[in-house]
Coordinates of C-alpha atoms in Angstrom, one line a residue:
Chain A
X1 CA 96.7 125.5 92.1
X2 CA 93.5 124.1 90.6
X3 CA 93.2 120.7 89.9
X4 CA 90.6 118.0 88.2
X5 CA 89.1 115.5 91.0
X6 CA 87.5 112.3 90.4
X7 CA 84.6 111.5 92.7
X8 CA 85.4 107.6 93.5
X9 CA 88.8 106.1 93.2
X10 CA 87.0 102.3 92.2
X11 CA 83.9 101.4 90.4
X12 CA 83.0 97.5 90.0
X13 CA 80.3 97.1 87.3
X14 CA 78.7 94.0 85.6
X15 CA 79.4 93.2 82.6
X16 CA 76.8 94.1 80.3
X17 CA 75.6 97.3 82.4
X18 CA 75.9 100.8 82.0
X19 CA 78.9 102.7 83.9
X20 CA 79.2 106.2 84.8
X21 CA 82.6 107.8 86.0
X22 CA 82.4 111.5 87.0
X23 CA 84.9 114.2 87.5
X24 CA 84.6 117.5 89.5
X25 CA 87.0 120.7 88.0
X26 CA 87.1 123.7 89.8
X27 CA 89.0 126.2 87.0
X28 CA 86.0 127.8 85.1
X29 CA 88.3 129.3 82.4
X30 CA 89.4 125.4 81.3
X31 CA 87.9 125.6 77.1
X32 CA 88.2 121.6 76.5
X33 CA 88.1 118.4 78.5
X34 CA 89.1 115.1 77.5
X35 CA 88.6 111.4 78.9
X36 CA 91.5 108.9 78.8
X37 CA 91.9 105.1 79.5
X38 CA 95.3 104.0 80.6
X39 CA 95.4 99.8 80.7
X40 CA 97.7 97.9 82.8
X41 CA 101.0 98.9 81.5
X42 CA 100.2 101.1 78.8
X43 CA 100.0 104.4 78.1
X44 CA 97.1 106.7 78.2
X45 CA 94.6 106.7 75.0
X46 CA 92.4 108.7 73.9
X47 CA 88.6 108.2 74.1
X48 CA 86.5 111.7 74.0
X49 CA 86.7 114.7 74.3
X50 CA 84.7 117.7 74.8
X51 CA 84.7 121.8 74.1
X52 CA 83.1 124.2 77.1
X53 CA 80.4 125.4 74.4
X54 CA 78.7 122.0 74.5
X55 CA 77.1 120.1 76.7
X56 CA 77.2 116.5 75.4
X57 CA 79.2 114.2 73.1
X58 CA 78.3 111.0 71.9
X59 CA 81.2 108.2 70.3
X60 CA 80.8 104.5 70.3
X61 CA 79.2 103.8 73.1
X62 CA 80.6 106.6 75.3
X63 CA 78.9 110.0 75.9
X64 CA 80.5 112.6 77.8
X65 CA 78.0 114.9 79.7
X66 CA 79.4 118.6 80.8
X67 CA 77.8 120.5 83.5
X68 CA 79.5 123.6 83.5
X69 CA 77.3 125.8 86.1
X70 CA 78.7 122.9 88.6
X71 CA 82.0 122.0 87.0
X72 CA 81.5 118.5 86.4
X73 CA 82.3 116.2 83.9
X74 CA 80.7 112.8 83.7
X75 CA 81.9 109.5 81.1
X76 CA 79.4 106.7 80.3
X77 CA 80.0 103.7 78.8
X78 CA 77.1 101.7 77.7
X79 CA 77.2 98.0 77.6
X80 CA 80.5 98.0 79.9
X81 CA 82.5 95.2 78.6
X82 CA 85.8 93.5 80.3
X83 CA 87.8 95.3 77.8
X84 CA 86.7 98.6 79.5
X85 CA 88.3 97.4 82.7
X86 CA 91.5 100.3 82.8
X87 CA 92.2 103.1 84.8
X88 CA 90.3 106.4 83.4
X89 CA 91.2 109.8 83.6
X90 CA 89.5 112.9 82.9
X91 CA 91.8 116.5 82.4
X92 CA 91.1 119.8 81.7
X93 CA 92.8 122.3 79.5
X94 CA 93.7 125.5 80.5
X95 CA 96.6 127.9 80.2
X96 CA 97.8 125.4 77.0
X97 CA 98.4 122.3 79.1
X98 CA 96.4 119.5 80.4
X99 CA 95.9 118.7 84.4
X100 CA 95.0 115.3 85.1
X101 CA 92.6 114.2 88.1
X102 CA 93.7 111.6 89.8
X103 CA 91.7 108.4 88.2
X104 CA 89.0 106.3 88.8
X105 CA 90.0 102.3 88.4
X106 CA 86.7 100.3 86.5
X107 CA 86.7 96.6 87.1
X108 CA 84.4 94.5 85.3
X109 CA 82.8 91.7 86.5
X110 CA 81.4 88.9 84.4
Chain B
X1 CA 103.1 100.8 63.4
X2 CA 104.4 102.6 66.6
X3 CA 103.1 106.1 67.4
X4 CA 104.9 107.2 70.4
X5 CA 107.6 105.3 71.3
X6 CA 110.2 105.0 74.2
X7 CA 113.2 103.6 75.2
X8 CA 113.8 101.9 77.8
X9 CA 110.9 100.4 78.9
X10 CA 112.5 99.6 82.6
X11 CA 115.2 101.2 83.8
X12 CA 116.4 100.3 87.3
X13 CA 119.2 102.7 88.5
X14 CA 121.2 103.5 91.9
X15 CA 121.0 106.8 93.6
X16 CA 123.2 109.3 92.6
X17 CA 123.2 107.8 89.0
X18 CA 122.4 109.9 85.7
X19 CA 119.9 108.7 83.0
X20 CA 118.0 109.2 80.0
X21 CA 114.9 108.2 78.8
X22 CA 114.3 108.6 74.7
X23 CA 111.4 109.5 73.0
X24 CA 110.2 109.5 69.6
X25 CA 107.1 110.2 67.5
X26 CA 106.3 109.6 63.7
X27 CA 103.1 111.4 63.7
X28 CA 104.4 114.9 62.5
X29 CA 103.3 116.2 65.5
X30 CA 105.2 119.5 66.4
X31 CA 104.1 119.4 70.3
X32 CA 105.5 116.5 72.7
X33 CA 105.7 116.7 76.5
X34 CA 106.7 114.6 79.3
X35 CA 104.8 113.5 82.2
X36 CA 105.3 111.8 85.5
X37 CA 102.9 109.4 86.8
X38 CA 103.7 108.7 90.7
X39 CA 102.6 105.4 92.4
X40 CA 98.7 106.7 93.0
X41 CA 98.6 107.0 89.1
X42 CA 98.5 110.9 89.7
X43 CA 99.9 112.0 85.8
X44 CA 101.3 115.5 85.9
X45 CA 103.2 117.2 82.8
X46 CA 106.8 118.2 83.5
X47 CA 107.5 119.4 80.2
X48 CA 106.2 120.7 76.9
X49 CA 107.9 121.1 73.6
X50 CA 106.7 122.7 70.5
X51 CA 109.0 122.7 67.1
X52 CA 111.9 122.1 69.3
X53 CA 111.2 124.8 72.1
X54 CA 110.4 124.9 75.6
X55 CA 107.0 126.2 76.2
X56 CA 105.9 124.5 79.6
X57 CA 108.0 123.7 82.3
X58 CA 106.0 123.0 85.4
X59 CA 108.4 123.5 87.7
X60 CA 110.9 120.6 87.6
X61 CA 114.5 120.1 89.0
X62 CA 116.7 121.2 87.6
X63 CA 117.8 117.6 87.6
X64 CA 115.9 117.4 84.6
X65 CA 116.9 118.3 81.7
X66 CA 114.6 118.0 78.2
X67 CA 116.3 117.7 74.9
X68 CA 114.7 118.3 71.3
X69 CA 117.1 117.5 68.5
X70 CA 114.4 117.9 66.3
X71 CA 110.3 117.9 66.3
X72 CA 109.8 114.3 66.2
X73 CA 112.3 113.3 69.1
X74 CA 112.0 114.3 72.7
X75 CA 114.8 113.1 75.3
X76 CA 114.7 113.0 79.2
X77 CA 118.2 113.2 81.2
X78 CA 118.2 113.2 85.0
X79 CA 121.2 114.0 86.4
X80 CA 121.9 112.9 90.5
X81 CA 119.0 110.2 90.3
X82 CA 116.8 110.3 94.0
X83 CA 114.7 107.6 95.1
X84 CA 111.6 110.2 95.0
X85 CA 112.4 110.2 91.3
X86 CA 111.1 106.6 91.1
X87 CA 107.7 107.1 89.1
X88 CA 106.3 105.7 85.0
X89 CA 107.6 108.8 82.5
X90 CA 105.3 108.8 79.9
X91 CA 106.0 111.0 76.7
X92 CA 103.1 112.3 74.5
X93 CA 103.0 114.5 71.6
X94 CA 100.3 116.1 69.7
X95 CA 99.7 118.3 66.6
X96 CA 99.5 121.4 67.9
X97 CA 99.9 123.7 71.1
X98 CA 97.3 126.8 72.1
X99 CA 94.5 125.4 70.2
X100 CA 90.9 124.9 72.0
X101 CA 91.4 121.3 71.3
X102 CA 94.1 118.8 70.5
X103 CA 94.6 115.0 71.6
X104 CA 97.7 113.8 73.2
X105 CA 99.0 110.6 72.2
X106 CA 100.8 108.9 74.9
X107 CA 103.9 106.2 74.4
X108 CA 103.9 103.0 76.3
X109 CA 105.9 104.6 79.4
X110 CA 109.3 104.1 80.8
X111 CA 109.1 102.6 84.4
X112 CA 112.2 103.9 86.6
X113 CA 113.5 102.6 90.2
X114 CA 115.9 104.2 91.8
X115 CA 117.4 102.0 94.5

């Protein structure tokens, strides 16, 4: 079956600069993508999402950038902080259930 | 305040054993699901419930077995525990199901080892 893909399994960042975390998906008919932090121990939460007909949301300070002629989904976090160090995911919808890639682990160095 | 909530938190088992794993949710959501997140972190849904019925099962044992009393509680029994069974069970719910978008809110996970 098709499945989400994370480029890089580890990112190390300074504290203080930017971070970008990207995500390759390879089934066109997904509608929606979402990004999700899961801390040490804890669940996954919720931090953006996106619908196919855009190509950019903004929240506090995280923008998620679609790129749908490639398939690629991209999360960036400006100002990383330590607080940002978690494991993030990004998953597609499609056929009314979500399908995780397999994470990318952000440590932040101060 | 909790949103998602499970019970236990660890559960340590032998072989052969049968468990549960409860869920609950005071969100009025009328979706909730359960995943399994393996030692790599990989998180894949097992099942999906909305207003008490089964809408996704992704292929599961039959060792599993879902139960929804009613919309706001989502239970996990696994009969014949295997040691491949070890993994984090997360539950999740979210408002609705077959809409373009809807957040999933995940518990705090259930960590089981089968020994």
């Amino acid at each position: 079956g098709e499945s989400v893909g994370l480029h890089l399994p580890t990112l190390s960042v300074q504290e203080g600069d930017n971070s970008i975390i990207n995500c390759a998906y390879s089934n066109s008919a997904s509608d929606y993508f979402i990004w999700y932090k899961q801390e040490s121990g804890k669940g996954p939460q919720f931090i953006i999402d996106i619908r196919s007909n855009m190509d950019k949301r903004q929240g506090q300070r995280v923008t998620v950038l679609l790129n749908k002629t490639v398939k690629h989904l991209s999360l960036q976090i400006a100002a990383t902080q330590p607080g940002d160090s978690a494991v993030y995911f990004c998953a597609e919808n499609s056929d009314y259930k979500l399908s995780f890639g397999a994470g990318t682990t952000v440590t932040v160095r101060a | 305040d909790t949103a998602v909530s499970q019970t236990p938190k660890y559960l340590v088992t032998q072989m052969g054993n049968d468990k549960s794993i409860k869920c609950e949710q005071n969100l009025g959501h009328d979706t909730m699901y359960w995943y399994k997140q393996d030692s790599k972190k990989f998180l894949k849904i097992m099942f999906s419930y909305n207003n008490k019925e089964l809408i996704i099962n992704e292929t599961v044992p039959n060792r599993f077995s879902p139960k929804s009393p009613d919309k706001a509680h989502l239970n996990l029994h696994i009969n014949s525990l295997e040691l491949g069974d070890s993994a984090v069970y997360f539950c999740a719910s979210s408002q609705d199901f077959g809409t373009a978008s809807y957040e999933q809110y995940f518990g705090p996970g259930t960590r089981l080892t089968v020994t």
